[in-house]
PDB file of C-alpha atoms in Angstrom:
ATOM      1  CA  UNK K 391      46.405-107.569  37.258  1.00 51.00           C
ATOM      2  CA  UNK K 392      44.764-106.119  34.000  1.00 49.00           C
ATOM      3  CA  UNK K 393      41.318-106.792  35.032  1.00 50.00           C
ATOM      4  CA  UNK K 394      41.987-105.561  38.474  1.00 51.00           C
ATOM      5  CA  UNK K 395      43.585-102.112  36.718  1.00 51.00           C
ATOM      6  CA  UNK K 396      40.656-101.702  34.848  1.00 51.00           C
ATOM      7  CA  UNK K 397      38.364-102.328  37.945  1.00 44.00           C
ATOM      8  CA  UNK K 398      39.976 -99.730  39.591  1.00 52.00           C
ATOM      9  CA  UNK K 399      40.306 -97.179  36.452  1.00 54.00           C
ATOM     10  CA  UNK K 400      36.220 -97.889  36.292  1.00 51.00           C
ATOM     11  CA  UNK K 401      36.049 -96.978  40.767  1.00 55.00           C
ATOM     12  CA  UNK K 402      38.419 -94.491  40.030  1.00 50.00           C
ATOM     13  CA  UNK K 403      36.046 -93.123  36.216  1.00 56.00           C
ATOM     14  CA  UNK K 404      32.849 -93.730  38.487  1.00 57.00           C
ATOM     15  CA  UNK K 405      34.239 -91.148  41.709  1.00 43.00           C
ATOM     16  CA  UNK K 406      35.544 -88.238  39.545  1.00 44.00           C
ATOM     17  CA  UNK K 407      32.050 -88.646  38.052  1.00 57.00           C
ATOM     18  CA  UNK K 408      30.935 -87.856  41.599  1.00 47.00           C
ATOM     19  CA  UNK K 409      32.692 -85.434  42.405  1.00 46.00           C
ATOM     20  CA  UNK K 410      31.919 -83.067  39.414  1.00 47.00           C
ATOM     21  CA  UNK K 411      28.277 -83.884  39.778  1.00 43.00           C
ATOM     22  CA  UNK K 412      28.733 -83.020  43.663  1.00 39.00           C
ATOM     23  CA  UNK K 413      30.260 -79.726  42.493  1.00 41.00           C
ATOM     24  CA  UNK K 414      27.072 -78.920  40.612  1.00 38.00           C
ATOM     25  CA  UNK K 415      25.015 -79.268  42.774  1.00 35.00           C
ATOM     26  CA  UNK K 416      27.017 -77.358  45.420  1.00 37.00           C
ATOM     27  CA  UNK K 417      27.659 -74.372  42.521  1.00 36.00           C
ATOM     28  CA  UNK K 418      24.008 -74.318  41.732  1.00 38.00           C
ATOM     29  CA  UNK K 419      23.172 -73.742  44.987  1.00 38.00           C
ATOM     30  CA  UNK K 420      25.255 -71.205  45.468  1.00 39.00           C
ATOM     31  CA  UNK K 421      23.735 -68.889  42.625  1.00 39.00           C
ATOM     32  CA  UNK K 422      19.849 -69.983  43.317  1.00 35.00           C
ATOM     33  CA  UNK K 423      18.817 -68.237  46.731  1.00 39.00           C
ATOM     34  CA  UNK K 424      16.962 -71.054  48.882  1.00 37.00           C
ATOM     35  CA  UNK K 425      12.421 -70.071  48.040  1.00 39.00           C
ATOM     36  CA  UNK K 426      12.979 -69.407  52.003  1.00 40.00           C
ATOM     37  CA  UNK K 427      15.399 -66.853  52.269  1.00 45.00           C
ATOM     38  CA  UNK K 428      14.498 -63.094  51.696  1.00 50.00           C
ATOM     39  CA  UNK K 429      15.020 -61.343  49.250  1.00 67.00           C
ATOM     40  CA  UNK K 430      15.560 -58.198  52.172  1.00 76.00           C
ATOM     41  CA  UNK K 431      15.871 -57.259  55.230  1.00 90.00           C
ATOM     42  CA  UNK K 432      13.479 -55.663  55.366  1.00 95.00           C
ATOM     43  CA  UNK K 433      10.481 -55.602  58.151  1.00 98.00           C
ATOM     44  CA  UNK K 434       7.567 -54.921  56.664  1.00 98.00           C
ATOM     45  CA  UNK K 435       3.860 -53.398  57.987  1.00 98.00           C
ATOM     46  CA  UNK K 436       1.089 -52.370  56.454  1.00 98.00           C
ATOM     47  CA  UNK K 437      -1.329 -50.843  58.242  1.00 98.00           C
ATOM     48  CA  UNK K 438      -5.277 -49.384  57.759  1.00 98.00           C
ATOM     49  CA  UNK K 439      -8.573 -49.805  56.577  1.00 97.00           C
ATOM     50  CA  UNK K 440     -10.759 -52.211  54.135  1.00 96.00           C
ATOM     51  CA  UNK K 441      -8.614 -50.542  50.970  1.00 97.00           C
ATOM     52  CA  UNK K 442      -5.210 -52.090  52.722  1.00 97.00           C
ATOM     53  CA  UNK K 443      -7.130 -55.745  53.682  1.00 96.00           C
ATOM     54  CA  UNK K 444      -8.715 -56.298  50.379  1.00 94.00           C
ATOM     55  CA  UNK K 445     -12.008 -57.971  51.230  1.00 92.00           C
ATOM     56  CA  UNK K 446     -14.468 -60.223  48.967  1.00 87.00           C
ATOM     57  CA  UNK K 447     -17.009 -61.484  48.657  1.00 80.00           C
ATOM     58  CA  UNK K 448     -16.125 -64.663  49.338  1.00 76.00           C
ATOM     59  CA  UNK K 449     -15.424 -65.725  52.890  1.00 58.00           C
ATOM     60  CA  UNK K 450     -13.381 -68.503  53.107  1.00 48.00           C
ATOM     61  CA  UNK K 451     -10.067 -65.799  51.681  1.00 49.00           C
ATOM     62  CA  UNK K 452     -11.648 -64.019  55.079  1.00 55.00           C
ATOM     63  CA  UNK K 453     -10.807 -63.432  58.263  1.00 73.00           C
ATOM     64  CA  UNK K 454     -12.053 -60.932  61.161  1.00 84.00           C
ATOM     65  CA  UNK K 455     -10.572 -58.375  59.158  1.00 91.00           C
ATOM     66  CA  UNK K 456     -11.269 -59.073  55.333  1.00 91.00           C
ATOM     67  CA  UNK K 457      -7.937 -59.517  54.150  1.00 93.00           C
ATOM     68  CA  UNK K 458      -6.826 -61.449  51.073  1.00 93.00           C
ATOM     69  CA  UNK K 459      -4.099 -62.124  48.813  1.00 93.00           C
ATOM     70  CA  UNK K 460      -5.412 -60.166  46.664  1.00 94.00           C
ATOM     71  CA  UNK K 461      -4.895 -57.138  48.442  1.00 96.00           C
ATOM     72  CA  UNK K 462      -1.829 -54.115  47.898  1.00 98.00           C
ATOM     73  CA  UNK K 463       0.333 -55.428  50.480  1.00 98.00           C
ATOM     74  CA  UNK K 464      -0.308 -59.100  50.561  1.00 97.00           C
ATOM     75  CA  UNK K 465       0.896 -57.957  46.357  1.00 98.00           C
ATOM     76  CA  UNK K 466       3.329 -56.104  48.038  1.00 98.00           C
ATOM     77  CA  UNK K 467       5.314 -58.777  49.863  1.00 98.00           C
ATOM     78  CA  UNK K 468       5.158 -61.279  47.316  1.00 97.00           C
ATOM     79  CA  UNK K 469       7.185 -58.544  45.436  1.00 97.00           C
ATOM     80  CA  UNK K 470       9.624 -57.457  48.176  1.00 96.00           C
ATOM     81  CA  UNK K 471      10.103 -60.667  50.278  1.00 96.00           C
ATOM     82  CA  UNK K 472      10.543 -59.045  53.490  1.00 97.00           C
ATOM     83  CA  UNK K 473      12.963 -60.773  55.777  1.00 97.00           C
ATOM     84  CA  UNK K 474       9.384 -59.369  58.079  1.00 96.00           C
ATOM     85  CA  UNK K 475       6.304 -59.217  57.430  1.00 98.00           C
ATOM     86  CA  UNK K 476       2.435 -57.817  59.366  1.00 97.00           C
ATOM     87  CA  UNK K 477      -0.664 -57.491  58.166  1.00 97.00           C
ATOM     88  CA  UNK K 478      -2.005 -55.365  60.423  1.00 97.00           C
ATOM     89  CA  UNK K 479      -4.515 -53.234  58.283  1.00 97.00           C
ATOM     90  CA  UNK K 480      -8.421 -54.330  59.673  1.00 95.00           C
ATOM     91  CA  UNK K 481     -11.542 -53.395  57.502  1.00 94.00           C
ATOM     92  CA  UNK K 482     -13.252 -50.829  59.386  1.00 94.00           C
ATOM     93  CA  UNK K 483     -10.396 -49.096  60.809  1.00 97.00           C
ATOM     94  CA  UNK K 484     -10.491 -45.696  62.180  1.00 98.00           C
ATOM     95  CA  UNK K 485      -7.813 -44.163  63.862  1.00 98.00           C
ATOM     96  CA  UNK K 486      -7.581 -44.737  66.657  1.00 97.00           C
ATOM     97  CA  UNK K 487      -7.529 -48.449  65.706  1.00 97.00           C
ATOM     98  CA  UNK K 488      -4.290 -47.649  64.722  1.00 98.00           C
ATOM     99  CA  UNK K 489      -2.728 -46.133  67.757  1.00 97.00           C
ATOM    100  CA  UNK K 490      -4.902 -45.857  71.244  1.00 95.00           C
ATOM    101  CA  UNK K 491      -8.262 -48.132  70.883  1.00 94.00           C
ATOM    102  CA  UNK K 492      -8.324 -52.118  69.854  1.00 93.00           C
ATOM    103  CA  UNK K 493     -11.239 -52.943  67.187  1.00 93.00           C
ATOM    104  CA  UNK K 494     -14.240 -54.669  67.499  1.00 87.00           C
ATOM    105  CA  UNK K 495     -14.501 -56.755  64.931  1.00 79.00           C
ATOM    106  CA  UNK K 496     -17.794 -58.678  63.832  1.00 71.00           C
ATOM    107  CA  UNK K 497     -16.993 -62.387  63.656  1.00 66.00           C
ATOM    108  CA  UNK K 498     -13.473 -62.104  65.698  1.00 59.00           C
ATOM    109  CA  UNK K 499     -14.316 -59.826  68.982  1.00 65.00           C
ATOM    110  CA  UNK K 500     -11.478 -57.114  69.956  1.00 77.00           C
ATOM    111  CA  UNK K 501      -8.260 -56.863  68.100  1.00 85.00           C
ATOM    112  CA  UNK K 502      -4.842 -55.414  69.054  1.00 91.00           C
ATOM    113  CA  UNK K 503      -3.778 -51.980  68.701  1.00 96.00           C
ATOM    114  CA  UNK K 504      -2.291 -52.067  64.895  1.00 97.00           C
ATOM    115  CA  UNK K 505       0.103 -49.870  65.880  1.00 98.00           C
ATOM    116  CA  UNK K 506       2.232 -52.424  68.134  1.00 97.00           C
ATOM    117  CA  UNK K 507       3.110 -54.349  65.031  1.00 97.00           C
ATOM    118  CA  UNK K 508       5.870 -51.485  64.582  1.00 98.00           C
ATOM    119  CA  UNK K 509       8.796 -51.200  66.486  1.00 97.00           C
ATOM    120  CA  UNK K 510      12.163 -49.572  66.259  1.00 97.00           C
ATOM    121  CA  UNK K 511      13.392 -52.447  63.533  1.00 97.00           C
ATOM    122  CA  UNK K 512      10.458 -51.530  61.731  1.00 98.00           C
ATOM    123  CA  UNK K 513      11.918 -50.272  57.901  1.00 97.00           C
ATOM    124  CA  UNK K 514       8.929 -50.162  55.734  1.00 98.00           C
ATOM    125  CA  UNK K 515       5.456 -49.306  56.679  1.00 98.00           C
ATOM    126  CA  UNK K 516       2.822 -48.228  54.023  1.00 98.00           C
ATOM    127  CA  UNK K 517      -1.212 -47.002  55.587  1.00 98.00           C
ATOM    128  CA  UNK K 518      -4.524 -45.998  54.151  1.00 98.00           C
ATOM    129  CA  UNK K 519      -6.058 -44.591  56.475  1.00 98.00           C
ATOM    130  CA  UNK K 520      -9.521 -41.942  56.775  1.00 98.00           C
ATOM    131  CA  UNK K 521     -12.319 -43.215  54.972  1.00 97.00           C
ATOM    132  CA  UNK K 522     -13.968 -44.508  58.218  1.00 97.00           C
ATOM    133  CA  UNK K 523     -12.914 -41.045  60.105  1.00 98.00           C
ATOM    134  CA  UNK K 524     -14.751 -39.400  58.253  1.00 98.00           C
ATOM    135  CA  UNK K 525     -17.899 -42.321  57.161  1.00 96.00           C
ATOM    136  CA  UNK K 526     -17.682 -40.665  53.428  1.00 97.00           C
ATOM    137  CA  UNK K 527     -20.156 -43.238  52.266  1.00 96.00           C
ATOM    138  CA  UNK K 528     -22.903 -41.859  54.701  1.00 97.00           C
ATOM    139  CA  UNK K 529     -22.045 -38.332  52.386  1.00 97.00           C
ATOM    140  CA  UNK K 530     -21.974 -39.795  49.943  1.00 97.00           C
ATOM    141  CA  UNK K 531     -25.052 -41.792  49.687  1.00 96.00           C
ATOM    142  CA  UNK K 532     -26.832 -38.730  50.783  1.00 97.00           C
ATOM    143  CA  UNK K 533     -26.876 -37.829  46.560  1.00 98.00           C
ATOM    144  CA  UNK K 534     -27.860 -41.189  45.738  1.00 98.00           C
ATOM    145  CA  UNK K 535     -31.500 -41.571  43.404  1.00 97.00           C
ATOM    146  CA  UNK K 536     -33.555 -44.860  43.822  1.00 95.00           C
ATOM    147  CA  UNK K 537     -34.679 -44.082  40.487  1.00 95.00           C
ATOM    148  CA  UNK K 538     -32.457 -44.343  37.218  1.00 96.00           C
ATOM    149  CA  UNK K 539     -31.920 -40.698  35.687  1.00 95.00           C
ATOM    150  CA  UNK K 540     -33.487 -38.854  39.161  1.00 97.00           C
ATOM    151  CA  UNK K 541     -31.343 -35.642  40.901  1.00 98.00           C
ATOM    152  CA  UNK K 542     -31.210 -35.423  44.230  1.00 97.00           C
ATOM    153  CA  UNK K 543     -28.867 -31.863  43.982  1.00 98.00           C
ATOM    154  CA  UNK K 544     -27.140 -33.043  47.331  1.00 98.00           C
ATOM    155  CA  UNK K 545     -24.503 -30.748  45.929  1.00 98.00           C
ATOM    156  CA  UNK K 546     -27.431 -27.581  46.719  1.00 98.00           C
ATOM    157  CA  UNK K 547     -28.361 -28.881  50.148  1.00 98.00           C
ATOM    158  CA  UNK K 548     -26.833 -27.135  52.546  1.00 98.00           C
ATOM    159  CA  UNK K 549     -27.146 -29.763  55.391  1.00 98.00           C
ATOM    160  CA  UNK K 550     -25.070 -32.342  53.218  1.00 98.00           C
ATOM    161  CA  UNK K 551     -22.579 -29.471  52.174  1.00 98.00           C
ATOM    162  CA  UNK K 552     -22.331 -28.854  56.169  1.00 98.00           C
ATOM    163  CA  UNK K 553     -22.250 -32.430  56.759  1.00 98.00           C
ATOM    164  CA  UNK K 554     -19.221 -33.087  54.400  1.00 98.00           C
ATOM    165  CA  UNK K 555     -16.949 -29.844  56.296  1.00 97.00           C
ATOM    166  CA  UNK K 556     -17.514 -31.068  59.415  1.00 98.00           C
ATOM    167  CA  UNK K 557     -16.718 -34.594  58.878  1.00 98.00           C
ATOM    168  CA  UNK K 558     -13.471 -33.024  57.176  1.00 98.00           C
ATOM    169  CA  UNK K 559     -12.824 -31.396  60.228  1.00 97.00           C
ATOM    170  CA  UNK K 560     -10.997 -33.952  62.966  1.00 97.00           C
ATOM    171  CA  UNK K 561      -9.030 -35.909  59.900  1.00 98.00           C
ATOM    172  CA  UNK K 562      -6.098 -33.889  60.015  1.00 98.00           C
ATOM    173  CA  UNK K 563      -5.377 -33.607  63.738  1.00 98.00           C
ATOM    174  CA  UNK K 564      -5.827 -37.357  64.032  1.00 98.00           C
ATOM    175  CA  UNK K 565      -3.560 -37.848  60.864  1.00 98.00           C
ATOM    176  CA  UNK K 566      -0.875 -36.163  62.646  1.00 98.00           C
ATOM    177  CA  UNK K 567      -1.234 -37.380  65.947  1.00 98.00           C
ATOM    178  CA  UNK K 568      -0.985 -41.235  63.895  1.00 98.00           C
ATOM    179  CA  UNK K 569       1.925 -39.850  61.595  1.00 98.00           C
ATOM    180  CA  UNK K 570       3.655 -38.622  64.828  1.00 98.00           C
ATOM    181  CA  UNK K 571       3.371 -42.081  66.499  1.00 98.00           C
ATOM    182  CA  UNK K 572       4.644 -43.731  63.866  1.00 98.00           C
ATOM    183  CA  UNK K 573       7.836 -41.359  63.483  1.00 97.00           C
ATOM    184  CA  UNK K 574       8.624 -42.149  67.371  1.00 97.00           C
ATOM    185  CA  UNK K 575       8.298 -46.295  67.191  1.00 97.00           C
ATOM    186  CA  UNK K 576      10.157 -46.790  64.070  1.00 98.00           C
ATOM    187  CA  UNK K 577      12.377 -42.961  63.209  1.00 96.00           C
ATOM    188  CA  UNK K 578      14.073 -45.560  60.832  1.00 94.00           C
ATOM    189  CA  UNK K 579      10.907 -46.490  58.533  1.00 97.00           C
ATOM    190  CA  UNK K 580      10.007 -45.342  55.729  1.00 97.00           C
ATOM    191  CA  UNK K 581       5.925 -44.641  56.223  1.00 98.00           C
ATOM    192  CA  UNK K 582       3.839 -44.470  53.124  1.00 98.00           C
ATOM    193  CA  UNK K 583       0.373 -42.488  53.564  1.00 98.00           C
ATOM    194  CA  UNK K 584      -2.044 -43.441  50.233  1.00 98.00           C
ATOM    195  CA  UNK K 585      -4.672 -41.100  49.259  1.00 98.00           C
ATOM    196  CA  UNK K 586      -7.732 -41.974  49.249  1.00 96.00           C
ATOM    197  CA  UNK K 587     -10.677 -41.356  46.011  1.00 91.00           C
ATOM    198  CA  UNK K 588     -11.079 -43.302  43.450  1.00 95.00           C
ATOM    199  CA  UNK K 589     -14.577 -44.571  43.506  1.00 96.00           C
ATOM    200  CA  UNK K 590     -15.986 -41.508  41.873  1.00 97.00           C
ATOM    201  CA  UNK K 591     -15.301 -40.112  39.298  1.00 96.00           C
ATOM    202  CA  UNK K 592     -16.628 -36.810  37.550  1.00 89.00           C
ATOM    203  CA  UNK K 593     -20.215 -38.092  36.429  1.00 96.00           C
ATOM    204  CA  UNK K 594     -22.770 -40.843  37.861  1.00 97.00           C
ATOM    205  CA  UNK K 595     -24.536 -44.285  35.978  1.00 97.00           C
ATOM    206  CA  UNK K 596     -27.078 -46.814  37.251  1.00 96.00           C
ATOM    207  CA  UNK K 597     -26.927 -48.609  39.322  1.00 96.00           C
ATOM    208  CA  UNK K 598     -23.000 -48.298  40.272  1.00 97.00           C
ATOM    209  CA  UNK K 599     -22.769 -44.671  41.106  1.00 98.00           C
ATOM    210  CA  UNK K 600     -26.631 -43.813  41.785  1.00 98.00           C
ATOM    211  CA  UNK K 601     -26.121 -40.339  41.226  1.00 98.00           C
ATOM    212  CA  UNK K 602     -26.562 -37.498  38.876  1.00 98.00           C
ATOM    213  CA  UNK K 603     -23.531 -36.670  36.338  1.00 98.00           C
ATOM    214  CA  UNK K 604     -23.420 -32.963  39.058  1.00 98.00           C
ATOM    215  CA  UNK K 605     -23.965 -34.795  42.480  1.00 98.00           C
ATOM    216  CA  UNK K 606     -21.161 -37.117  41.203  1.00 98.00           C
ATOM    217  CA  UNK K 607     -18.872 -34.683  40.199  1.00 97.00           C
ATOM    218  CA  UNK K 608     -19.594 -32.972  43.763  1.00 98.00           C
ATOM    219  CA  UNK K 609     -18.538 -36.654  45.769  1.00 98.00           C
ATOM    220  CA  UNK K 610     -15.718 -36.939  43.333  1.00 97.00           C
ATOM    221  CA  UNK K 611     -14.860 -33.200  44.907  1.00 97.00           C
ATOM    222  CA  UNK K 612     -15.438 -34.145  48.688  1.00 98.00           C
ATOM    223  CA  UNK K 613     -12.788 -36.267  48.294  1.00 97.00           C
ATOM    224  CA  UNK K 614      -9.789 -34.222  46.356  1.00 97.00           C
ATOM    225  CA  UNK K 615     -10.651 -32.157  49.336  1.00 98.00           C
ATOM    226  CA  UNK K 616     -10.205 -35.312  51.913  1.00 98.00           C
ATOM    227  CA  UNK K 617      -7.117 -36.032  49.743  1.00 98.00           C
ATOM    228  CA  UNK K 618      -5.784 -32.170  50.285  1.00 98.00           C
ATOM    229  CA  UNK K 619      -6.246 -33.045  53.963  1.00 98.00           C
ATOM    230  CA  UNK K 620      -4.126 -36.404  53.862  1.00 98.00           C
ATOM    231  CA  UNK K 621      -1.469 -34.747  51.291  1.00 98.00           C
ATOM    232  CA  UNK K 622      -0.521 -31.745  53.674  1.00 98.00           C
ATOM    233  CA  UNK K 623      -0.807 -34.143  56.875  1.00 98.00           C
ATOM    234  CA  UNK K 624       2.197 -36.159  55.061  1.00 98.00           C
ATOM    235  CA  UNK K 625       4.342 -33.591  53.807  1.00 98.00           C
ATOM    236  CA  UNK K 626       4.185 -32.160  57.005  1.00 98.00           C
ATOM    237  CA  UNK K 627       5.298 -35.486  59.151  1.00 98.00           C
ATOM    238  CA  UNK K 628       7.894 -36.159  56.277  1.00 97.00           C
ATOM    239  CA  UNK K 629       6.071 -38.869  54.823  1.00 98.00           C
ATOM    240  CA  UNK K 630       5.848 -39.950  51.564  1.00 98.00           C
ATOM    241  CA  UNK K 631       2.015 -39.327  49.485  1.00 98.00           C
ATOM    242  CA  UNK K 632       1.022 -41.745  47.219  1.00 98.00           C
ATOM    243  CA  UNK K 633      -1.810 -40.706  45.464  1.00 98.00           C
ATOM    244  CA  UNK K 634      -3.605 -43.435  44.238  1.00 98.00           C
ATOM    245  CA  UNK K 635      -6.491 -40.982  43.326  1.00 97.00           C
ATOM    246  CA  UNK K 636      -4.534 -39.724  40.205  1.00 97.00           C
ATOM    247  CA  UNK K 637      -4.067 -42.866  39.356  1.00 98.00           C
ATOM    248  CA  UNK K 638      -7.191 -43.728  39.062  1.00 98.00           C
ATOM    249  CA  UNK K 639      -9.065 -41.323  36.786  1.00 97.00           C
ATOM    250  CA  UNK K 640     -10.466 -42.740  33.723  1.00 97.00           C
ATOM    251  CA  UNK K 641     -10.943 -45.921  36.508  1.00 98.00           C
ATOM    252  CA  UNK K 642     -13.907 -45.308  38.532  1.00 98.00           C
ATOM    253  CA  UNK K 643     -16.723 -47.408  39.537  1.00 98.00           C
ATOM    254  CA  UNK K 644     -18.488 -46.333  36.249  1.00 98.00           C
ATOM    255  CA  UNK K 645     -16.030 -47.719  33.489  1.00 97.00           C
ATOM    256  CA  UNK K 646     -16.243 -50.661  31.710  1.00 97.00           C
ATOM    257  CA  UNK K 647     -15.116 -54.397  34.162  1.00 95.00           C
ATOM    258  CA  UNK K 648     -11.724 -54.758  32.609  1.00 95.00           C
ATOM    259  CA  UNK K 649     -10.690 -50.342  33.381  1.00 97.00           C
ATOM    260  CA  UNK K 650     -12.789 -50.422  36.014  1.00 98.00           C
ATOM    261  CA  UNK K 651     -10.040 -50.371  39.863  1.00 98.00           C
ATOM    262  CA  UNK K 652     -13.631 -49.857  42.164  1.00 98.00           C
ATOM    263  CA  UNK K 653     -16.478 -51.558  42.642  1.00 97.00           C
ATOM    264  CA  UNK K 654     -19.748 -48.892  42.915  1.00 97.00           C
ATOM    265  CA  UNK K 655     -22.758 -49.752  44.918  1.00 95.00           C
ATOM    266  CA  UNK K 656     -23.756 -52.607  43.354  1.00 94.00           C
ATOM    267  CA  UNK K 657     -20.421 -55.152  42.853  1.00 94.00           C
ATOM    268  CA  UNK K 658     -19.993 -56.778  39.858  1.00 92.00           C
ATOM    269  CA  UNK K 659     -17.200 -59.032  40.672  1.00 93.00           C
ATOM    270  CA  UNK K 660     -16.295 -60.880  43.818  1.00 91.00           C
ATOM    271  CA  UNK K 661     -14.746 -57.848  45.506  1.00 94.00           C
ATOM    272  CA  UNK K 662     -17.232 -55.602  48.500  1.00 93.00           C
ATOM    273  CA  UNK K 663     -19.621 -52.810  47.009  1.00 94.00           C
ATOM    274  CA  UNK K 664     -17.673 -48.841  46.857  1.00 95.00           C
ATOM    275  CA  UNK K 665     -13.935 -50.892  47.617  1.00 96.00           C
ATOM    276  CA  UNK K 666     -11.306 -51.716  45.115  1.00 97.00           C
ATOM    277  CA  UNK K 667     -11.514 -54.921  43.128  1.00 97.00           C
ATOM    278  CA  UNK K 668      -8.600 -57.151  42.653  1.00 96.00           C
ATOM    279  CA  UNK K 669      -7.089 -54.845  39.325  1.00 97.00           C
ATOM    280  CA  UNK K 670      -7.449 -51.995  41.724  1.00 98.00           C
ATOM    281  CA  UNK K 671      -5.687 -54.188  44.592  1.00 97.00           C
ATOM    282  CA  UNK K 672      -3.189 -54.587  41.379  1.00 98.00           C
ATOM    283  CA  UNK K 673      -2.922 -51.411  40.592  1.00 98.00           C
ATOM    284  CA  UNK K 674      -2.527 -49.881  43.686  1.00 98.00           C
ATOM    285  CA  UNK K 675       0.383 -52.633  44.733  1.00 98.00           C
ATOM    286  CA  UNK K 676       2.040 -51.370  41.736  1.00 98.00           C
ATOM    287  CA  UNK K 677       1.999 -47.898  42.257  1.00 98.00           C
ATOM    288  CA  UNK K 678       3.024 -47.945  45.735  1.00 98.00           C
ATOM    289  CA  UNK K 679       5.998 -50.399  44.192  1.00 98.00           C
ATOM    290  CA  UNK K 680       7.651 -47.296  42.154  1.00 97.00           C
ATOM    291  CA  UNK K 681       7.213 -44.848  45.200  1.00 97.00           C
ATOM    292  CA  UNK K 682       9.085 -47.585  47.324  1.00 97.00           C
ATOM    293  CA  UNK K 683      11.658 -48.406  44.671  1.00 96.00           C
ATOM    294  CA  UNK K 684      12.617 -44.375  44.565  1.00 94.00           C
ATOM    295  CA  UNK K 685      13.128 -43.829  48.212  1.00 93.00           C
ATOM    296  CA  UNK K 686      15.175 -47.014  47.807  1.00 90.00           C
ATOM    297  CA  UNK K 687      17.385 -45.470  45.694  1.00 88.00           C
ATOM    298  CA  UNK K 688      17.336 -42.615  47.073  1.00 85.00           C
ATOM    299  CA  UNK K 689      18.314 -44.621  50.562  1.00 76.00           C
ATOM    300  CA  UNK K 690      21.876 -45.502  49.072  1.00 69.00           C
ATOM    301  CA  UNK K 691      23.313 -42.683  47.553  1.00 64.00           C
TER     302      UNK K 691
END
């Protein structure tokens, strides 16, 4: 009988230990959210061109739109962990490719309209657009020299100044239409429209920005004029303007590799020339995140 009672006590102790273990596991599971569960209920859609796509010279990282894991929308999504994320941005896109004209890509054929990713359930939209609409690089390269130390004096060329002014003229009505369409499709969404600029600072450098200091300042002013239009369109539509250019001062393509957020005409990284590099993409994500957090705080008041 004693042996039987001791055996029963041992069995009971094992059962108690097992129950305790199960309770601990259950509590741990409740405290630690599942990796696949979203941290937020946001429905996030990223629209735009290559500044959003984050293209790389490493082809195996690219799709037909040049979207990469280093792009700021991907980094925002990793931070936000939304319930739904659709990365619709595509390198080379113009406003028309978001709203009414399917974009033709070199390797992937026609792309669907980016705006088709936006629905009434969309709660967050980020956009980088406009550089291809105004063909800003075509204006900039009018100032580039073939030899170090030369000065094209594009700033004093009437044709270049007229071309710069004319390139900006259609941007505002295009942005007004885009933002109006987005408002109609996603009336509850927080919309964040990014500035352009930052690639060229107030001076040139060979060979990254092969222009005289005076011509580089002309290019920088041209991009400032572009951002004035983007900012005004954002204000008119009641969306959030994200001033990436202002934060980019001191991080242009002429800065040392560890400090610059952009590649120049000659790239020193795996990012494409005249595009943000991974430092820039990471910085952009942080800037967007701060703006998003501000709006989230306002929304819950």
